[in-house]
Amino acid sequence: MSKLHVIGDPVLHSKSPAIQNAMLAALGLETCYSARVVKRGELPAFLAAAKAEGVTGFNATMPHKVALMELVDRLDDSARLCGAVNTVRVEDGHLVGCSTDGDGLVAALESKGAVIADAHVVMLGAGGAARSVAAALVRAGARQVAVCNRTPEKAEQLCAMAPDILIPESFDIAALRRRCARASVLINATNLGMEGCGQFEDLSFLNVLDDSSLVCDLIYHPAETALLRRARERGLTAVNGLPMLVWQGVLALEQFLNTSLDRPAMAEIALRSLAD
Ligand code: NAP
């Protein structure tokens, strides 16, 4: 039986074991995916043990995503561009790192009918999640992504990865309204809306989005943030963070198994596992 893990600290609350084990069972594979607490200083020892113990691969969450950039043997483009690793597969004794977070979000949005190629996107936030999402939007062919962030320097840093497409923007309501007037997709990658993290003071930027727009909040707890409620009430397509979580897991499983899967079918199985 081969072994897969999600590592981090904290990690025992992770939904990844439920998602991955449901997909593995559906594929009839005798592989066990489990959460493993690995504290910040323990990462090099875990990596050595993973190679020695024949681990097939692992996902990584806080606080390891950036540290892994220096510690794996090879990086693919997805990780190099966003500067973080969330998925590692062990290939002939070598650790190969990639990032499926952003591509997972793009796949999730496309599964909801969004067209990213050539799209104008507004993204709120410039933290770790925003960085992987921005990298994936660029790879998926977005025409322009306005990166609106409270701390302007962070938006500028993020946009340097693809300055022709990623445009740093301020977080004030006038700027948000101006950018939303041209956008077909709005993504919230800030903490605003999460319990204990504050709320948007003014959601009037939603009013200027085109009727066919999609609004996505990376948050999935609560399942419907105030942003998503207002978007739904306005008749826009509103998507929370669960599809992103599920689709990044599907893409991670493809990495572990080194094969292509029926992605929509796997995503459906993974989503159902969370409802159970
Ligand atoms: P992070 O690196 O800490 O970034 C947080 C972002 O939120 C920064 O851009 C920060 O702006 C902004 N922010 C925080 N408080 C704010 C406030 N009061 N007003 C305006 N902006 C504020 O966090 P992260 O890892 O990127 O996560 C961001 C969100 O994505 C979280 O809600 C997380 O749960 C969610 N997420 C979901 C998934 C999924 O699979 N669905 C995966 C990863 C993350 P400054 O730069 O100005 O501080």
mmCIF file with all atom_site columns, N, CA and C and ligand atoms in Angstrom, residues 65 101 124-131 148-152 154-155 171 188-192 194 197-199 217-220 240-246 248, ligand 1:
data_model
loop_
_atom_site.group_PDB
_atom_site.id
_atom_site.type_symbol
_atom_site.label_atom_id
_atom_site.label_alt_id
_atom_site.label_comp_id
_atom_site.label_asym_id
_atom_site.label_entity_id
_atom_site.label_seq_id
_atom_site.pdbx_PDB_ins_code
_atom_site.Cartn_x
_atom_site.Cartn_y
_atom_site.Cartn_z
_atom_site.occupancy
_atom_site.B_iso_or_equiv
_atom_site.pdbx_formal_charge
_atom_site.auth_seq_id
_atom_site.auth_comp_id
_atom_site.auth_asym_id
_atom_site.auth_atom_id
_atom_site.pdbx_PDB_model_num
ATOM   1   N N   . LYS A 1 65  ? 4.627   26.005 2.796  1.00 0.00 ? 65  LYS A N   1
ATOM   2   C CA  . LYS A 1 65  ? 4.492   26.176 1.343  1.00 0.00 ? 65  LYS A CA  1
ATOM   3   C C   . LYS A 1 65  ? 5.667   26.920 0.706  1.00 0.00 ? 65  LYS A C   1
ATOM   4   N N   . ASP A 1 101 ? -2.977  25.052 -6.209 1.00 0.00 ? 101 ASP A N   1
ATOM   5   C CA  . ASP A 1 101 ? -4.009  25.940 -5.641 1.00 0.00 ? 101 ASP A CA  1
ATOM   6   C C   . ASP A 1 101 ? -4.654  26.821 -6.711 1.00 0.00 ? 101 ASP A C   1
ATOM   7   N N   . LEU A 1 124 ? -9.194  40.698 -5.288 1.00 0.00 ? 124 LEU A N   1
ATOM   8   C CA  . LEU A 1 124 ? -8.990  41.424 -4.041 1.00 0.00 ? 124 LEU A CA  1
ATOM   9   C C   . LEU A 1 124 ? -7.993  40.640 -3.199 1.00 0.00 ? 124 LEU A C   1
ATOM   10  N N   . GLY A 1 125 ? -6.888  41.291 -2.810 1.00 0.00 ? 125 GLY A N   1
ATOM   11  C CA  . GLY A 1 125 ? -5.895  40.609 -1.986 1.00 0.00 ? 125 GLY A CA  1
ATOM   12  C C   . GLY A 1 125 ? -4.618  40.331 -2.751 1.00 0.00 ? 125 GLY A C   1
ATOM   13  N N   . ALA A 1 126 ? -3.512  40.241 -1.987 1.00 0.00 ? 126 ALA A N   1
ATOM   14  C CA  . ALA A 1 126 ? -2.210  39.964 -2.606 1.00 0.00 ? 126 ALA A CA  1
ATOM   15  C C   . ALA A 1 126 ? -1.361  39.090 -1.682 1.00 0.00 ? 126 ALA A C   1
ATOM   16  N N   . GLY A 1 127 ? -2.033  38.210 -0.916 1.00 0.00 ? 127 GLY A N   1
ATOM   17  C CA  . GLY A 1 127 ? -1.312  37.307 -0.025 1.00 0.00 ? 127 GLY A CA  1
ATOM   18  C C   . GLY A 1 127 ? -0.925  36.020 -0.736 1.00 0.00 ? 127 GLY A C   1
ATOM   19  N N   . GLY A 1 128 ? -0.696  34.967 0.037  1.00 0.00 ? 128 GLY A N   1
ATOM   20  C CA  . GLY A 1 128 ? -0.224  33.702 -0.522 1.00 0.00 ? 128 GLY A CA  1
ATOM   21  C C   . GLY A 1 128 ? -1.208  33.096 -1.511 1.00 0.00 ? 128 GLY A C   1
ATOM   22  N N   . ALA A 1 129 ? -2.489  33.061 -1.140 1.00 0.00 ? 129 ALA A N   1
ATOM   23  C CA  . ALA A 1 129 ? -3.490  32.459 -2.028 1.00 0.00 ? 129 ALA A CA  1
ATOM   24  C C   . ALA A 1 129 ? -3.628  33.294 -3.299 1.00 0.00 ? 129 ALA A C   1
ATOM   25  N N   . ALA A 1 130 ? -3.639  34.618 -3.140 1.00 0.00 ? 130 ALA A N   1
ATOM   26  C CA  . ALA A 1 130 ? -3.769  35.506 -4.298 1.00 0.00 ? 130 ALA A CA  1
ATOM   27  C C   . ALA A 1 130 ? -2.621  35.284 -5.279 1.00 0.00 ? 130 ALA A C   1
ATOM   28  N N   . ARG A 1 131 ? -1.438  35.060 -4.753 1.00 0.00 ? 131 ARG A N   1
ATOM   29  C CA  . ARG A 1 131 ? -0.267  34.879 -5.613 1.00 0.00 ? 131 ARG A CA  1
ATOM   30  C C   . ARG A 1 131 ? -0.431  33.632 -6.489 1.00 0.00 ? 131 ARG A C   1
ATOM   31  N N   . CYS A 1 148 ? -6.115  44.266 -6.344 1.00 0.00 ? 148 CYS A N   1
ATOM   32  C CA  . CYS A 1 148 ? -6.485  45.362 -5.443 1.00 0.00 ? 148 CYS A CA  1
ATOM   33  C C   . CYS A 1 148 ? -6.138  44.962 -4.018 1.00 0.00 ? 148 CYS A C   1
ATOM   34  N N   . ASN A 1 149 ? -5.214  45.690 -3.406 1.00 0.00 ? 149 ASN A N   1
ATOM   35  C CA  . ASN A 1 149 ? -4.794  45.263 -2.060 1.00 0.00 ? 149 ASN A CA  1
ATOM   36  C C   . ASN A 1 149 ? -4.642  46.434 -1.119 1.00 0.00 ? 149 ASN A C   1
ATOM   37  N N   . ARG A 1 150 ? -4.958  46.168 0.152  1.00 0.00 ? 150 ARG A N   1
ATOM   38  C CA  . ARG A 1 150 ? -4.854  47.191 1.199  1.00 0.00 ? 150 ARG A CA  1
ATOM   39  C C   . ARG A 1 150 ? -3.437  47.735 1.294  1.00 0.00 ? 150 ARG A C   1
ATOM   40  N N   . THR A 1 151 ? -2.451  46.848 1.255  1.00 0.00 ? 151 THR A N   1
ATOM   41  C CA  . THR A 1 151 ? -1.051  47.290 1.311  1.00 0.00 ? 151 THR A CA  1
ATOM   42  C C   . THR A 1 151 ? -0.517  47.353 -0.124 1.00 0.00 ? 151 THR A C   1
ATOM   43  N N   . PRO A 1 152 ? -0.352  48.561 -0.674 1.00 0.00 ? 152 PRO A N   1
ATOM   44  C CA  . PRO A 1 152 ? -0.041  48.676 -2.107 1.00 0.00 ? 152 PRO A CA  1
ATOM   45  C C   . PRO A 1 152 ? 1.258   47.974 -2.501 1.00 0.00 ? 152 PRO A C   1
ATOM   46  N N   . LYS A 1 154 ? 2.512   45.265 -1.544 1.00 0.00 ? 154 LYS A N   1
ATOM   47  C CA  . LYS A 1 154 ? 2.347   43.816 -1.767 1.00 0.00 ? 154 LYS A CA  1
ATOM   48  C C   . LYS A 1 154 ? 1.705   43.551 -3.123 1.00 0.00 ? 154 LYS A C   1
ATOM   49  N N   . ALA A 1 155 ? 0.768   44.411 -3.523 1.00 0.00 ? 155 ALA A N   1
ATOM   50  C CA  . ALA A 1 155 ? 0.164   44.250 -4.856 1.00 0.00 ? 155 ALA A CA  1
ATOM   51  C C   . ALA A 1 155 ? 1.233   44.474 -5.922 1.00 0.00 ? 155 ALA A C   1
ATOM   52  N N   . PHE A 1 171 ? -7.218  49.634 -2.833 1.00 0.00 ? 171 PHE A N   1
ATOM   53  C CA  . PHE A 1 171 ? -8.359  48.894 -2.297 1.00 0.00 ? 171 PHE A CA  1
ATOM   54  C C   . PHE A 1 171 ? -9.515  49.835 -2.004 1.00 0.00 ? 171 PHE A C   1
ATOM   55  N N   . ASN A 1 188 ? -12.420 37.203 -4.410 1.00 0.00 ? 188 ASN A N   1
ATOM   56  C CA  . ASN A 1 188 ? -11.950 37.712 -3.121 1.00 0.00 ? 188 ASN A CA  1
ATOM   57  C C   . ASN A 1 188 ? -10.916 36.746 -2.547 1.00 0.00 ? 188 ASN A C   1
ATOM   58  N N   . ALA A 1 189 ? -9.663  37.207 -2.477 1.00 0.00 ? 189 ALA A N   1
ATOM   59  C CA  . ALA A 1 189 ? -8.590  36.404 -1.877 1.00 0.00 ? 189 ALA A CA  1
ATOM   60  C C   . ALA A 1 189 ? -8.052  37.108 -0.627 1.00 0.00 ? 189 ALA A C   1
ATOM   61  N N   . THR A 1 190 ? -8.904  37.945 -0.011 1.00 0.00 ? 190 THR A N   1
ATOM   62  C CA  . THR A 1 190 ? -8.543  38.517 1.290  1.00 0.00 ? 190 THR A CA  1
ATOM   63  C C   . THR A 1 190 ? -9.204  37.676 2.382  1.00 0.00 ? 190 THR A C   1
ATOM   64  N N   . ASN A 1 191 ? -8.909  38.020 3.620  1.00 0.00 ? 191 ASN A N   1
ATOM   65  C CA  . ASN A 1 191 ? -9.555  37.340 4.751  1.00 0.00 ? 191 ASN A CA  1
ATOM   66  C C   . ASN A 1 191 ? -10.909 37.960 5.080  1.00 0.00 ? 191 ASN A C   1
ATOM   67  N N   . LEU A 1 192 ? -11.257 39.065 4.445  1.00 0.00 ? 192 LEU A N   1
ATOM   68  C CA  . LEU A 1 192 ? -12.502 39.765 4.792  1.00 0.00 ? 192 LEU A CA  1
ATOM   69  C C   . LEU A 1 192 ? -13.710 38.876 4.515  1.00 0.00 ? 192 LEU A C   1
ATOM   70  N N   . MET A 1 194 ? -14.282 36.239 6.612  1.00 0.00 ? 194 MET A N   1
ATOM   71  C CA  . MET A 1 194 ? -14.035 35.074 7.443  1.00 0.00 ? 194 MET A CA  1
ATOM   72  C C   . MET A 1 194 ? -14.353 35.449 8.886  1.00 0.00 ? 194 MET A C   1
ATOM   73  N N   . CYS A 1 197 ? -12.381 38.084 11.145 1.00 0.00 ? 197 CYS A N   1
ATOM   74  C CA  . CYS A 1 197 ? -11.393 38.795 10.313 1.00 0.00 ? 197 CYS A CA  1
ATOM   75  C C   . CYS A 1 197 ? -11.917 40.101 9.735  1.00 0.00 ? 197 CYS A C   1
ATOM   76  N N   . GLY A 1 198 ? -13.089 40.539 10.142 1.00 0.00 ? 198 GLY A N   1
ATOM   77  C CA  . GLY A 1 198 ? -13.622 41.795 9.611  1.00 0.00 ? 198 GLY A CA  1
ATOM   78  C C   . GLY A 1 198 ? -14.475 41.562 8.376  1.00 0.00 ? 198 GLY A C   1
ATOM   79  N N   . GLN A 1 199 ? -15.207 42.617 7.990  1.00 0.00 ? 199 GLN A N   1
ATOM   80  C CA  . GLN A 1 199 ? -16.146 42.529 6.867  1.00 0.00 ? 199 GLN A CA  1
ATOM   81  C C   . GLN A 1 199 ? -15.870 43.669 5.898  1.00 0.00 ? 199 GLN A C   1
ATOM   82  N N   . ASP A 1 217 ? -15.536 33.764 -3.801 1.00 0.00 ? 217 ASP A N   1
ATOM   83  C CA  . ASP A 1 217 ? -14.867 34.046 -2.534 1.00 0.00 ? 217 ASP A CA  1
ATOM   84  C C   . ASP A 1 217 ? -14.052 32.813 -2.178 1.00 0.00 ? 217 ASP A C   1
ATOM   85  N N   . LEU A 1 218 ? -12.756 32.979 -1.922 1.00 0.00 ? 218 LEU A N   1
ATOM   86  C CA  . LEU A 1 218 ? -11.936 31.825 -1.583 1.00 0.00 ? 218 LEU A CA  1
ATOM   87  C C   . LEU A 1 218 ? -12.314 31.230 -0.227 1.00 0.00 ? 218 LEU A C   1
ATOM   88  N N   . ILE A 1 219 ? -13.043 32.008 0.544  1.00 0.00 ? 219 ILE A N   1
ATOM   89  C CA  . ILE A 1 219 ? -13.481 31.531 1.867  1.00 0.00 ? 219 ILE A CA  1
ATOM   90  C C   . ILE A 1 219 ? -14.593 30.486 1.696  1.00 0.00 ? 219 ILE A C   1
ATOM   91  N N   . TYR A 1 220 ? -14.549 29.411 2.495  1.00 0.00 ? 220 TYR A N   1
ATOM   92  C CA  . TYR A 1 220 ? -15.676 28.464 2.479  1.00 0.00 ? 220 TYR A CA  1
ATOM   93  C C   . TYR A 1 220 ? -16.265 28.257 3.869  1.00 0.00 ? 220 TYR A C   1
ATOM   94  N N   . ASN A 1 240 ? -18.260 29.770 -3.693 1.00 0.00 ? 240 ASN A N   1
ATOM   95  C CA  . ASN A 1 240 ? -17.392 29.877 -2.498 1.00 0.00 ? 240 ASN A CA  1
ATOM   96  C C   . ASN A 1 240 ? -16.083 29.100 -2.710 1.00 0.00 ? 240 ASN A C   1
ATOM   97  N N   . GLY A 1 241 ? -15.289 28.957 -1.651 1.00 0.00 ? 241 GLY A N   1
ATOM   98  C CA  . GLY A 1 241 ? -13.955 28.378 -1.790 1.00 0.00 ? 241 GLY A CA  1
ATOM   99  C C   . GLY A 1 241 ? -13.899 26.861 -1.846 1.00 0.00 ? 241 GLY A C   1
ATOM   100 N N   . LEU A 1 242 ? -15.055 26.198 -1.630 1.00 0.00 ? 242 LEU A N   1
ATOM   101 C CA  . LEU A 1 242 ? -15.010 24.727 -1.626 1.00 0.00 ? 242 LEU A CA  1
ATOM   102 C C   . LEU A 1 242 ? -14.623 24.125 -2.981 1.00 0.00 ? 242 LEU A C   1
ATOM   103 N N   . PRO A 1 243 ? -15.197 24.626 -4.092 1.00 0.00 ? 243 PRO A N   1
ATOM   104 C CA  . PRO A 1 243 ? -14.772 24.048 -5.377 1.00 0.00 ? 243 PRO A CA  1
ATOM   105 C C   . PRO A 1 243 ? -13.261 24.192 -5.618 1.00 0.00 ? 243 PRO A C   1
ATOM   106 N N   . MET A 1 244 ? -12.677 25.299 -5.168 1.00 0.00 ? 244 MET A N   1
ATOM   107 C CA  . MET A 1 244 ? -11.217 25.455 -5.315 1.00 0.00 ? 244 MET A CA  1
ATOM   108 C C   . MET A 1 244 ? -10.489 24.368 -4.528 1.00 0.00 ? 244 MET A C   1
ATOM   109 N N   . LEU A 1 245 ? -10.950 24.153 -3.288 1.00 0.00 ? 245 LEU A N   1
ATOM   110 C CA  . LEU A 1 245 ? -10.331 23.135 -2.433 1.00 0.00 ? 245 LEU A CA  1
ATOM   111 C C   . LEU A 1 245 ? -10.407 21.763 -3.098 1.00 0.00 ? 245 LEU A C   1
ATOM   112 N N   . VAL A 1 246 ? -11.577 21.488 -3.650 1.00 0.00 ? 246 VAL A N   1
ATOM   113 C CA  . VAL A 1 246 ? -11.812 20.190 -4.273 1.00 0.00 ? 246 VAL A CA  1
ATOM   114 C C   . VAL A 1 246 ? -10.969 20.025 -5.546 1.00 0.00 ? 246 VAL A C   1
ATOM   115 N N   . GLN A 1 248 ? -8.232  21.677 -6.492 1.00 0.00 ? 248 GLN A N   1
ATOM   116 C CA  . GLN A 1 248 ? -6.785  21.585 -6.276 1.00 0.00 ? 248 GLN A CA  1
ATOM   117 C C   . GLN A 1 248 ? -6.419  20.175 -5.837 1.00 0.00 ? 248 GLN A C   1
HETATM 118 P P1  . NAP B 2 .   ? -2.593  35.903 3.583  1.00 0.00 ? 1   NAP B P1  1
HETATM 119 O O1  . NAP B 2 .   ? -1.382  35.492 2.844  1.00 0.00 ? 1   NAP B O1  1
HETATM 120 O O2  . NAP B 2 .   ? -2.490  36.238 5.026  1.00 0.00 ? 1   NAP B O2  1
HETATM 121 O O3  . NAP B 2 .   ? -3.221  37.205 2.818  1.00 0.00 ? 1   NAP B O3  1
HETATM 122 C C1  . NAP B 2 .   ? -4.320  37.892 3.358  1.00 0.00 ? 1   NAP B C1  1
HETATM 123 C C2  . NAP B 2 .   ? -4.815  38.947 2.385  1.00 0.00 ? 1   NAP B C2  1
HETATM 124 O O4  . NAP B 2 .   ? -5.990  39.535 2.948  1.00 0.00 ? 1   NAP B O4  1
HETATM 125 C C3  . NAP B 2 .   ? -3.813  40.086 2.154  1.00 0.00 ? 1   NAP B C3  1
HETATM 126 O O5  . NAP B 2 .   ? -3.950  40.548 0.832  1.00 0.00 ? 1   NAP B O5  1
HETATM 127 C C4  . NAP B 2 .   ? -4.295  41.134 3.149  1.00 0.00 ? 1   NAP B C4  1
HETATM 128 O O6  . NAP B 2 .   ? -3.971  42.465 2.782  1.00 0.00 ? 1   NAP B O6  1
HETATM 129 C C5  . NAP B 2 .   ? -5.795  40.958 3.051  1.00 0.00 ? 1   NAP B C5  1
HETATM 130 N N1  . NAP B 2 .   ? -6.494  41.466 4.236  1.00 0.00 ? 1   NAP B N1  1
HETATM 131 C C6  . NAP B 2 .   ? -6.504  40.915 5.461  1.00 0.00 ? 1   NAP B C6  1
HETATM 132 N N2  . NAP B 2 .   ? -7.266  41.660 6.305  1.00 0.00 ? 1   NAP B N2  1
HETATM 133 C C7  . NAP B 2 .   ? -7.742  42.702 5.561  1.00 0.00 ? 1   NAP B C7  1
HETATM 134 C C8  . NAP B 2 .   ? -8.590  43.812 5.853  1.00 0.00 ? 1   NAP B C8  1
HETATM 135 N N3  . NAP B 2 .   ? -9.087  44.007 7.091  1.00 0.00 ? 1   NAP B N3  1
HETATM 136 N N4  . NAP B 2 .   ? -8.891  44.675 4.853  1.00 0.00 ? 1   NAP B N4  1
HETATM 137 C C9  . NAP B 2 .   ? -8.387  44.482 3.604  1.00 0.00 ? 1   NAP B C9  1
HETATM 138 N N5  . NAP B 2 .   ? -7.578  43.446 3.274  1.00 0.00 ? 1   NAP B N5  1
HETATM 139 C C10 . NAP B 2 .   ? -7.259  42.564 4.244  1.00 0.00 ? 1   NAP B C10 1
HETATM 140 O O7  . NAP B 2 .   ? -3.742  34.785 3.478  1.00 0.00 ? 1   NAP B O7  1
HETATM 141 P P2  . NAP B 2 .   ? -3.954  33.710 2.321  1.00 0.00 ? 1   NAP B P2  1
HETATM 142 O O8  . NAP B 2 .   ? -3.294  32.446 2.695  1.00 0.00 ? 1   NAP B O8  1
HETATM 143 O O9  . NAP B 2 .   ? -3.633  34.352 1.019  1.00 0.00 ? 1   NAP B O9  1
HETATM 144 O O10 . NAP B 2 .   ? -5.543  33.448 2.442  1.00 0.00 ? 1   NAP B O10 1
HETATM 145 C C11 . NAP B 2 .   ? -6.475  34.421 2.009  1.00 0.00 ? 1   NAP B C11 1
HETATM 146 C C12 . NAP B 2 .   ? -7.886  33.833 2.046  1.00 0.00 ? 1   NAP B C12 1
HETATM 147 O O11 . NAP B 2 .   ? -7.996  32.745 1.110  1.00 0.00 ? 1   NAP B O11 1
HETATM 148 C C13 . NAP B 2 .   ? -8.274  33.249 3.393  1.00 0.00 ? 1   NAP B C13 1
HETATM 149 O O12 . NAP B 2 .   ? -9.616  33.592 3.655  1.00 0.00 ? 1   NAP B O12 1
HETATM 150 C C14 . NAP B 2 .   ? -8.144  31.758 3.208  1.00 0.00 ? 1   NAP B C14 1
HETATM 151 O O13 . NAP B 2 .   ? -9.026  31.010 4.032  1.00 0.00 ? 1   NAP B O13 1
HETATM 152 C C15 . NAP B 2 .   ? -8.540  31.601 1.746  1.00 0.00 ? 1   NAP B C15 1
HETATM 153 N N6  . NAP B 2 .   ? -7.968  30.392 1.099  1.00 0.00 ? 1   NAP B N6  1
HETATM 154 C C16 . NAP B 2 .   ? -8.826  29.485 0.563  1.00 0.00 ? 1   NAP B C16 1
HETATM 155 C C17 . NAP B 2 .   ? -8.323  28.362 -0.089 1.00 0.00 ? 1   NAP B C17 1
HETATM 156 C C18 . NAP B 2 .   ? -9.282  27.364 -0.702 1.00 0.00 ? 1   NAP B C18 1
HETATM 157 O O14 . NAP B 2 .   ? -8.862  26.251 -1.066 1.00 0.00 ? 1   NAP B O14 1
HETATM 158 N N7  . NAP B 2 .   ? -10.533 27.704 -0.858 1.00 0.00 ? 1   NAP B N7  1
HETATM 159 C C19 . NAP B 2 .   ? -6.943  28.163 -0.188 1.00 0.00 ? 1   NAP B C19 1
HETATM 160 C C20 . NAP B 2 .   ? -6.091  29.128 0.376  1.00 0.00 ? 1   NAP B C20 1
HETATM 161 C C21 . NAP B 2 .   ? -6.617  30.239 1.019  1.00 0.00 ? 1   NAP B C21 1
HETATM 162 P P3  . NAP B 2 .   ? -2.551  43.129 3.229  1.00 0.00 ? 1   NAP B P3  1
HETATM 163 O O15 . NAP B 2 .   ? -1.557  42.683 2.220  1.00 0.00 ? 1   NAP B O15 1
HETATM 164 O O16 . NAP B 2 .   ? -2.821  44.584 3.176  1.00 0.00 ? 1   NAP B O16 1
HETATM 165 O O17 . NAP B 2 .   ? -2.259  42.621 4.609  1.00 0.00 ? 1   NAP B O17 1
#
